[in-house]
mmCIF file of C-alpha atoms in Angstrom:
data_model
loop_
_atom_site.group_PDB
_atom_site.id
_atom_site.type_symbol
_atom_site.label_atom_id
_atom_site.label_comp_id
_atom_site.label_asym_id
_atom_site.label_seq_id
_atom_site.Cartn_x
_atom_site.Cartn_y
_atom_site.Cartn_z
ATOM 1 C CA UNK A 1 29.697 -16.163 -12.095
ATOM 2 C CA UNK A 2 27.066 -15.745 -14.212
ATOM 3 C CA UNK A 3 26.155 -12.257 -13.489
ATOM 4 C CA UNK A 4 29.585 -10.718 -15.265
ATOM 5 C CA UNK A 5 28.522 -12.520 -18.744
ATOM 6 C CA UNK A 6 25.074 -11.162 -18.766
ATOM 7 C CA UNK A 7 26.373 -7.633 -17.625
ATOM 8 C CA UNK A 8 29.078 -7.605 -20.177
ATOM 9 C CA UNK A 9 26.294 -8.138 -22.579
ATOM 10 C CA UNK A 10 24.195 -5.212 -21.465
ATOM 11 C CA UNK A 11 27.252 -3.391 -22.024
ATOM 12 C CA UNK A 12 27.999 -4.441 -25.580
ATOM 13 C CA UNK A 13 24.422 -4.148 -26.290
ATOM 14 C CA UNK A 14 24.022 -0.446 -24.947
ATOM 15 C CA UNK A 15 27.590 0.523 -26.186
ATOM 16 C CA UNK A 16 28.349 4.114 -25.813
ATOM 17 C CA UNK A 17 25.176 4.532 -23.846
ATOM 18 C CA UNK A 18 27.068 2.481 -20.878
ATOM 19 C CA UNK A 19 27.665 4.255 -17.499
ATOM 20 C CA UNK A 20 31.468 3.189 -16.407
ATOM 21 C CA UNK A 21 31.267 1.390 -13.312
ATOM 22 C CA UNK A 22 31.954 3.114 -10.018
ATOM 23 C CA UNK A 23 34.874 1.831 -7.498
ATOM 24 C CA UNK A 24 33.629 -0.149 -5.240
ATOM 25 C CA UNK A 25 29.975 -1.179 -6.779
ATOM 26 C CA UNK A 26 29.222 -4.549 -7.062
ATOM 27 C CA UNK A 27 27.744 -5.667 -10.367
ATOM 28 C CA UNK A 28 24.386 -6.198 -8.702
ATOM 29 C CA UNK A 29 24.617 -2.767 -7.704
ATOM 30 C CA UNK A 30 25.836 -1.755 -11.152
ATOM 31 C CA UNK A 31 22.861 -3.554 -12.967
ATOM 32 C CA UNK A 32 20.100 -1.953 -11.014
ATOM 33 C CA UNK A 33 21.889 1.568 -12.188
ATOM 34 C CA UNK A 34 21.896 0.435 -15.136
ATOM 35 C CA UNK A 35 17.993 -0.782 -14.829
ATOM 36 C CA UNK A 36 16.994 2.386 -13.449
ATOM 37 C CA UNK A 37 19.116 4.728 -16.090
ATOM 38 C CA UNK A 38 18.395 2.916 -19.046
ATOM 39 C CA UNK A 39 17.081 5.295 -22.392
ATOM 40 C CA UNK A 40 18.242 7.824 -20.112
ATOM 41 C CA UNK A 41 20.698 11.296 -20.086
ATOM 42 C CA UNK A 42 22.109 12.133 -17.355
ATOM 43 C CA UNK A 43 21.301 16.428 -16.832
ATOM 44 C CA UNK A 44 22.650 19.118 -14.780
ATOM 45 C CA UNK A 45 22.972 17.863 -10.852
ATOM 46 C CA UNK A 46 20.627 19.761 -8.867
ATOM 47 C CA UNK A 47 20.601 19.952 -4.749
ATOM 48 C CA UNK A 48 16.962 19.587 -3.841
ATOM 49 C CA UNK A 49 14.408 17.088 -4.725
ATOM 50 C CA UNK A 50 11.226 19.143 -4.082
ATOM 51 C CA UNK A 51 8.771 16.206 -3.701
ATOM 52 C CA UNK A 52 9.171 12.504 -3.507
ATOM 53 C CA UNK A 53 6.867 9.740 -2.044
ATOM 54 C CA UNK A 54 8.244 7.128 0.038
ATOM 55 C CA UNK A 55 8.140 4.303 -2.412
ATOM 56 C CA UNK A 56 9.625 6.021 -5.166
ATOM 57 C CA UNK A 57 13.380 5.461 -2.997
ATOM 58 C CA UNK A 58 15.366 2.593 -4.715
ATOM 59 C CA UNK A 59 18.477 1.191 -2.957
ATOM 60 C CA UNK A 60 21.586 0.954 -5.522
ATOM 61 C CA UNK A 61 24.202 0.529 -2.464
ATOM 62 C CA UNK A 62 25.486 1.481 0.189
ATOM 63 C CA UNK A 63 26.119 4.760 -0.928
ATOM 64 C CA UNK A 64 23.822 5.454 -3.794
ATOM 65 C CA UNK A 65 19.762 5.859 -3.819
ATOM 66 C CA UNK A 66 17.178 6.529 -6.874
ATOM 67 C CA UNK A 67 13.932 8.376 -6.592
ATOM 68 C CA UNK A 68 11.884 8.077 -9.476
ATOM 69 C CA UNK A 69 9.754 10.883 -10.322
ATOM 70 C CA UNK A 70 7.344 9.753 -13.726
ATOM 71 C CA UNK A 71 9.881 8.834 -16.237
ATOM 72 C CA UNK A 72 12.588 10.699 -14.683
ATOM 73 C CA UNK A 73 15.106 9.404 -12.350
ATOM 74 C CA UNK A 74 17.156 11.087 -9.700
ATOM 75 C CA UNK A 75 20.452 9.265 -8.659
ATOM 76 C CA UNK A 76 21.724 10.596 -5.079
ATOM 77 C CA UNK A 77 25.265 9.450 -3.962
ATOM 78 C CA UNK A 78 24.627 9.865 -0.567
ATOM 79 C CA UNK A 79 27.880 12.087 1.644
ATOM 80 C CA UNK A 80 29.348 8.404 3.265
ATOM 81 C CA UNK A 81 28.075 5.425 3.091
ATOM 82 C CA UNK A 82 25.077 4.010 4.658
ATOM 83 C CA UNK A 83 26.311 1.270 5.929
ATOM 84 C CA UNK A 84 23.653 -1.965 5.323
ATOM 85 C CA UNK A 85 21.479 0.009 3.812
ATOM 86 C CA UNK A 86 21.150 -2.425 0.993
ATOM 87 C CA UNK A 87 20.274 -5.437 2.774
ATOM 88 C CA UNK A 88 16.474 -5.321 2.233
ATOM 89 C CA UNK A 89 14.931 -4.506 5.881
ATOM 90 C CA UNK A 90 16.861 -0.958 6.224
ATOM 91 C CA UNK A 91 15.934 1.835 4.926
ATOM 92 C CA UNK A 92 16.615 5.905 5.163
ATOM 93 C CA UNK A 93 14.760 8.096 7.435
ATOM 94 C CA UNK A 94 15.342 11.787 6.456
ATOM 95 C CA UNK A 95 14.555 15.070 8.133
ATOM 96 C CA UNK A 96 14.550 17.835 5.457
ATOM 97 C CA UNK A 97 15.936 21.236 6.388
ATOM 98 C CA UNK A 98 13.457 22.681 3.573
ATOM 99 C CA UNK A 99 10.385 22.509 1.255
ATOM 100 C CA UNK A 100 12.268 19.333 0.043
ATOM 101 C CA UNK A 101 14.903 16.182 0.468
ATOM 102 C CA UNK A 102 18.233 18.653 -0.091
ATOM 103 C CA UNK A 103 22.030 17.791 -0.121
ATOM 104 C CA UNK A 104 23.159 18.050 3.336
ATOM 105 C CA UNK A 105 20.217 16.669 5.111
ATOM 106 C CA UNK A 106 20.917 13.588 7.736
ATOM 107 C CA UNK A 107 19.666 10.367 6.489
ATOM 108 C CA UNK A 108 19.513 7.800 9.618
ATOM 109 C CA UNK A 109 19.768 3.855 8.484
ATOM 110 C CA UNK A 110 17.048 2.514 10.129
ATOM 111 C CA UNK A 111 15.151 -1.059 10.482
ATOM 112 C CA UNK A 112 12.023 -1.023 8.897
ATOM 113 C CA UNK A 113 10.373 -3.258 11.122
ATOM 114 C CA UNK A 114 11.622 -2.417 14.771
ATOM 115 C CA UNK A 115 12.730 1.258 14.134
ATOM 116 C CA UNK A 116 16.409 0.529 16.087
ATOM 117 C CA UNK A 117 18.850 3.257 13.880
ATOM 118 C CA UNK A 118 22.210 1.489 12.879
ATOM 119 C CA UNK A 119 24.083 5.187 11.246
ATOM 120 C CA UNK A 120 23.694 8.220 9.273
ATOM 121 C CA UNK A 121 25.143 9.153 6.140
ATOM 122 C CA UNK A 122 24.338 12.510 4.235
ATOM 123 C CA UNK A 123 22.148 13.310 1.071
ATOM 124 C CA UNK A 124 24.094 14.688 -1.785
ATOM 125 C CA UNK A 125 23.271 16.415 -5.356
ATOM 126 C CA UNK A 126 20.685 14.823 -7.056
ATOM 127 C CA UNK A 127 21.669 13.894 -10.763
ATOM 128 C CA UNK A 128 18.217 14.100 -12.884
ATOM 129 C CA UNK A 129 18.507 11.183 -15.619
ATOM 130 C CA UNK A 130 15.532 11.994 -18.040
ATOM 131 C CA UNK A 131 14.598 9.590 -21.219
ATOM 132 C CA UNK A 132 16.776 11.080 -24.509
#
């Protein structure tokens, strides 16, 4: 219960600045968007991220990743959900069509430490949040 007070106070603080909340994501899910996004305007999507190392991936939920790139952040809300991908010890294994992680490309939900794939979801636009 204490979670909603402190978000609610993020949200007064940042006022207009405040992303609205999706359906569906929890306010844990909501406050690491909010982490990630923070000082930041959302630009035009785009549908490839040309380069990305592998710890620059950040798990919002089930259906939404980050990949920060320097001070710029690019949210993905991945085509279906990935279903436990937020759970700690999944992650998304990707094979890119081109030069680059693009929408469209299969994502496989996979356990970090044995390898065993539990689903596949899609990777959509890519929304570039840069700082304003």
């Amino acid at each position: 219960m204490r979670a909603i007070p402190l978000l609610l106070s993020a949200a007064m603080v940042t006022g207009c600045m405040t992303q609205p909340q999706p359906a569906g994501r929890s306010a844990e899910a909501q406050a690491e968007f909010q982490k990630l996004t923070a000082g930041k305007v959302a630009g035009q999507p785009i549908s490839c991220l040309p380069s990305y190392r592998r710890g620059e991936m950040v798990t919002i939920d089930d259906g939404t990743v980050a990949f920060k790139n320097g001070q710029t952040v690019y949210v993905n809300k991945l085509i279906g959900e990935c279903s436990g991908l937020d759970n700690g010890f999944l992650t998304l294994v990707t094979n890119s069509s081109g030069p680059g992680l693009c929408r469209g490309d299969i994502a496989r939900v996979a356990d970090a430490r044995t390898g065993m794939t539990y689903g596949s979801c899609a990777i959509g636009d890519f929304v570039p949040y840069k700082p304003s």
